PDB file of C-alpha atoms in Angstrom:
ATOM      1  CA  UNK T   1      -0.104  -0.039   0.034  1.00 42.00           C
ATOM      2  CA  UNK T   2       1.219   3.558  -0.537  1.00 63.00           C
ATOM      3  CA  UNK T   3       0.242   4.454   2.935  1.00 86.00           C
ATOM      4  CA  UNK T   4       2.106   7.461   4.176  1.00 94.00           C
ATOM      5  CA  UNK T   5       2.546   9.428   7.457  1.00 97.00           C
ATOM      6  CA  UNK T   6      -0.245  12.147   7.649  1.00 97.00           C
ATOM      7  CA  UNK T   7       1.139  15.565   8.126  1.00 98.00           C
ATOM      8  CA  UNK T   8      -1.420  17.900   9.845  1.00 98.00           C
ATOM      9  CA  UNK T   9      -0.524  21.710  10.056  1.00 98.00           C
ATOM     10  CA  UNK T  10      -2.321  23.379  13.162  1.00 97.00           C
ATOM     11  CA  UNK T  11      -2.020  27.058  13.488  1.00 97.00           C
ATOM     12  CA  UNK T  12      -3.670  29.990  15.272  1.00 96.00           C
ATOM     13  CA  UNK T  13      -5.169  32.338  12.788  1.00 96.00           C
ATOM     14  CA  UNK T  14      -7.969  32.286  10.203  1.00 96.00           C
ATOM     15  CA  UNK T  15      -5.869  30.790   7.359  1.00 97.00           C
ATOM     16  CA  UNK T  16      -2.160  30.510   8.440  1.00 96.00           C
ATOM     17  CA  UNK T  17      -2.289  26.748   8.361  1.00 98.00           C
ATOM     18  CA  UNK T  18      -4.076  26.713   5.020  1.00 98.00           C
ATOM     19  CA  UNK T  19      -1.645  29.307   3.435  1.00 97.00           C
ATOM     20  CA  UNK T  20       1.339  27.122   4.388  1.00 97.00           C
ATOM     21  CA  UNK T  21       0.019  23.900   3.397  1.00 98.00           C
ATOM     22  CA  UNK T  22      -1.115  25.243  -0.086  1.00 98.00           C
ATOM     23  CA  UNK T  23       2.361  26.920  -0.563  1.00 97.00           C
ATOM     24  CA  UNK T  24       4.225  23.574   0.095  1.00 97.00           C
ATOM     25  CA  UNK T  25       1.637  21.682  -1.988  1.00 97.00           C
ATOM     26  CA  UNK T  26       2.467  23.966  -4.919  1.00 97.00           C
ATOM     27  CA  UNK T  27       6.195  23.866  -4.387  1.00 97.00           C
ATOM     28  CA  UNK T  28       6.146  19.942  -4.401  1.00 96.00           C
ATOM     29  CA  UNK T  29       3.214  19.336  -6.625  1.00 97.00           C
ATOM     30  CA  UNK T  30       1.597  17.010  -4.205  1.00 95.00           C
ATOM     31  CA  UNK T  31      -1.876  16.826  -2.769  1.00 94.00           C
ATOM     32  CA  UNK T  32      -1.301  15.325   0.698  1.00 93.00           C
ATOM     33  CA  UNK T  33      -0.889  17.434   3.815  1.00 96.00           C
ATOM     34  CA  UNK T  34      -3.918  18.659   5.849  1.00 97.00           C
ATOM     35  CA  UNK T  35      -4.463  22.276   7.290  1.00 98.00           C
ATOM     36  CA  UNK T  36      -6.411  22.885  10.482  1.00 98.00           C
ATOM     37  CA  UNK T  37      -6.889  26.666  10.995  1.00 97.00           C
ATOM     38  CA  UNK T  38      -7.815  27.936  14.602  1.00 96.00           C
ATOM     39  CA  UNK T  39      -9.263  31.224  14.519  1.00 95.00           C
ATOM     40  CA  UNK T  40      -8.984  33.151  17.856  1.00 93.00           C
ATOM     41  CA  UNK T  41     -12.643  32.812  18.200  1.00 95.00           C
ATOM     42  CA  UNK T  42     -12.485  28.916  18.351  1.00 95.00           C
ATOM     43  CA  UNK T  43     -12.372  27.168  21.597  1.00 95.00           C
ATOM     44  CA  UNK T  44      -9.470  24.757  22.536  1.00 95.00           C
ATOM     45  CA  UNK T  45     -11.967  21.915  23.051  1.00 96.00           C
ATOM     46  CA  UNK T  46     -13.826  22.349  19.710  1.00 97.00           C
ATOM     47  CA  UNK T  47     -10.279  22.572  17.996  1.00 96.00           C
ATOM     48  CA  UNK T  48      -9.240  19.294  19.541  1.00 97.00           C
ATOM     49  CA  UNK T  49     -12.656  17.686  18.338  1.00 97.00           C
ATOM     50  CA  UNK T  50     -11.901  18.914  14.935  1.00 97.00           C
ATOM     51  CA  UNK T  51      -8.484  17.426  14.976  1.00 97.00           C
ATOM     52  CA  UNK T  52      -9.747  14.163  16.391  1.00 97.00           C
ATOM     53  CA  UNK T  53     -12.562  13.701  13.868  1.00 97.00           C
ATOM     54  CA  UNK T  54      -9.916  14.557  11.025  1.00 96.00           C
ATOM     55  CA  UNK T  55      -7.648  11.729  12.171  1.00 96.00           C
ATOM     56  CA  UNK T  56     -10.452   9.046  12.626  1.00 95.00           C
ATOM     57  CA  UNK T  57     -11.561   9.783   9.128  1.00 94.00           C
ATOM     58  CA  UNK T  58      -7.802   9.597   7.894  1.00 92.00           C
ATOM     59  CA  UNK T  59      -7.326   6.240   9.681  1.00 87.00           C
ATOM     60  CA  UNK T  60      -3.433   6.798   9.508  1.00 91.00           C
ATOM     61  CA  UNK T  61      -1.591   3.625   9.375  1.00 91.00           C
ATOM     62  CA  UNK T  62       1.868   5.090   9.601  1.00 94.00           C
ATOM     63  CA  UNK T  63       1.071   7.598  12.114  1.00 96.00           C
ATOM     64  CA  UNK T  64       0.504  11.449  12.378  1.00 97.00           C
ATOM     65  CA  UNK T  65       2.941  14.388  12.452  1.00 98.00           C
ATOM     66  CA  UNK T  66       1.354  17.423  13.872  1.00 98.00           C
ATOM     67  CA  UNK T  67       3.099  20.723  12.873  1.00 98.00           C
ATOM     68  CA  UNK T  68       1.895  23.456  15.192  1.00 97.00           C
ATOM     69  CA  UNK T  69       2.741  27.023  16.191  1.00 95.00           C
ATOM     70  CA  UNK T  70       2.288  27.442  19.886  1.00 93.00           C
ATOM     71  CA  UNK T  71       0.052  27.074  22.942  1.00 92.00           C
ATOM     72  CA  UNK T  72      -2.642  24.492  23.578  1.00 92.00           C
ATOM     73  CA  UNK T  73      -2.035  22.999  19.860  1.00 92.00           C
ATOM     74  CA  UNK T  74       1.143  21.562  20.962  1.00 92.00           C
ATOM     75  CA  UNK T  75      -0.284  19.103  23.446  1.00 94.00           C
ATOM     76  CA  UNK T  76      -2.835  17.759  21.296  1.00 96.00           C
ATOM     77  CA  UNK T  77      -0.735  15.106  19.785  1.00 95.00           C
ATOM     78  CA  UNK T  78      -0.325  13.237  23.273  1.00 95.00           C
ATOM     79  CA  UNK T  79      -4.035  13.483  24.116  1.00 96.00           C
ATOM     80  CA  UNK T  80      -4.751  11.953  20.655  1.00 95.00           C
ATOM     81  CA  UNK T  81      -2.269   9.057  21.305  1.00 95.00           C
ATOM     82  CA  UNK T  82      -3.921   8.329  24.700  1.00 96.00           C
ATOM     83  CA  UNK T  83      -7.451   8.530  23.354  1.00 95.00           C
ATOM     84  CA  UNK T  84      -7.101   6.807  19.939  1.00 94.00           C
ATOM     85  CA  UNK T  85      -3.909   4.836  20.419  1.00 94.00           C
ATOM     86  CA  UNK T  86      -2.575   6.337  17.230  1.00 94.00           C
ATOM     87  CA  UNK T  87       1.227   7.197  17.073  1.00 95.00           C
ATOM     88  CA  UNK T  88       1.742  10.858  16.793  1.00 97.00           C
ATOM     89  CA  UNK T  89       4.776  13.227  16.928  1.00 97.00           C
ATOM     90  CA  UNK T  90       4.517  16.987  17.350  1.00 97.00           C
ATOM     91  CA  UNK T  91       6.844  19.709  16.285  1.00 96.00           C
ATOM     92  CA  UNK T  92       6.270  23.195  17.535  1.00 95.00           C
ATOM     93  CA  UNK T  93       7.289  26.841  16.621  1.00 94.00           C
ATOM     94  CA  UNK T  94       6.850  25.751  12.919  1.00 94.00           C
ATOM     95  CA  UNK T  95       7.775  27.618   9.896  1.00 93.00           C
ATOM     96  CA  UNK T  96       7.233  27.079   6.190  1.00 94.00           C
ATOM     97  CA  UNK T  97      10.703  25.381   5.688  1.00 93.00           C
ATOM     98  CA  UNK T  98       9.647  22.655   8.349  1.00 95.00           C
ATOM     99  CA  UNK T  99       6.274  22.113   6.586  1.00 97.00           C
ATOM    100  CA  UNK T 100       8.139  21.907   3.415  1.00 96.00           C
ATOM    101  CA  UNK T 101      10.625  19.255   4.679  1.00 96.00           C
ATOM    102  CA  UNK T 102       7.792  17.253   6.567  1.00 97.00           C
ATOM    103  CA  UNK T 103       5.509  17.058   3.605  1.00 97.00           C
ATOM    104  CA  UNK T 104       8.216  16.227   1.235  1.00 97.00           C
ATOM    105  CA  UNK T 105       9.641  13.293   3.268  1.00 97.00           C
ATOM    106  CA  UNK T 106       5.941  12.085   3.971  1.00 97.00           C
ATOM    107  CA  UNK T 107       5.299  12.000   0.178  1.00 96.00           C
ATOM    108  CA  UNK T 108       8.296   9.945  -0.241  1.00 95.00           C
ATOM    109  CA  UNK T 109       6.997   7.359   2.146  1.00 95.00           C
ATOM    110  CA  UNK T 110       9.379   7.953   4.960  1.00 96.00           C
ATOM    111  CA  UNK T 111       8.377   6.864   8.725  1.00 96.00           C
ATOM    112  CA  UNK T 112       7.244   9.107  11.403  1.00 97.00           C
ATOM    113  CA  UNK T 113      10.324   8.877  13.535  1.00 97.00           C
ATOM    114  CA  UNK T 114      12.585   9.680  10.421  1.00 97.00           C
ATOM    115  CA  UNK T 115      10.345  12.792   9.492  1.00 97.00           C
ATOM    116  CA  UNK T 116      10.297  14.214  12.995  1.00 97.00           C
ATOM    117  CA  UNK T 117      13.934  13.658  13.437  1.00 96.00           C
ATOM    118  CA  UNK T 118      14.500  15.828  10.083  1.00 94.00           C
ATOM    119  CA  UNK T 119      12.281  18.484  11.327  1.00 94.00           C
ATOM    120  CA  UNK T 120      13.997  18.690  14.601  1.00 91.00           C
ATOM    121  CA  UNK T 121      17.478  18.676  12.778  1.00 91.00           C
ATOM    122  CA  UNK T 122      16.301  21.882  10.761  1.00 87.00           C
ATOM    123  CA  UNK T 123      15.821  23.902  14.203  1.00 79.00           C
ATOM    124  CA  UNK T 124      19.341  22.495  15.329  1.00 79.00           C
ATOM    125  CA  UNK T 125      21.073  23.556  12.102  1.00 77.00           C
ATOM    126  CA  UNK T 126      19.274  26.935  12.101  1.00 69.00           C
ATOM    127  CA  UNK T 127      20.774  27.788  15.604  1.00 65.00           C
ATOM    128  CA  UNK T 128      24.128  26.442  14.767  1.00 65.00           C
ATOM    129  CA  UNK T 129      24.439  28.608  11.622  1.00 56.00           C
ATOM    130  CA  UNK T 130      24.397  31.812  13.786  1.00 52.00           C
TER     131      UNK T 130
END
C-alpha cells in the first residue's frame, strides 16, 4: 500500500495553516498534507474535536505528524495518542521550511520517526548557523 505518514498543520489564525500547506503543495506538486486553522474565536476543546474527527477519518496506518505554532495546539498529539492509540509526533514553533521538509519526506513514504528527526534537525542547524 502507498500509506504515508499524515502531516497535519495546525496554526492560530484564520488561514495561517491553510496558506502554509497550499504553498508547500504547490512547491512540491503534491496533494497530501492537511491544514487545520484555529481562528482566535474557536475554543480549544472544539479545535481538539476537529483534529480528532479528522484523524479518525484518515485512519492513519503510519502515524500522524502534527506541526503547530504554539499554545494548546502543541499538546493535542499526546491526548490523541492516549484516546485513539494512534502514534503521533509534534513539532512546535513551525515555519514554512519545516512544513516543506515534513510534507516532502511524507510524500516519499518515510516513517514517522525519520520525518520528525528531520524537522528537529532543521531547528538545530538553524541555531548552529548563527
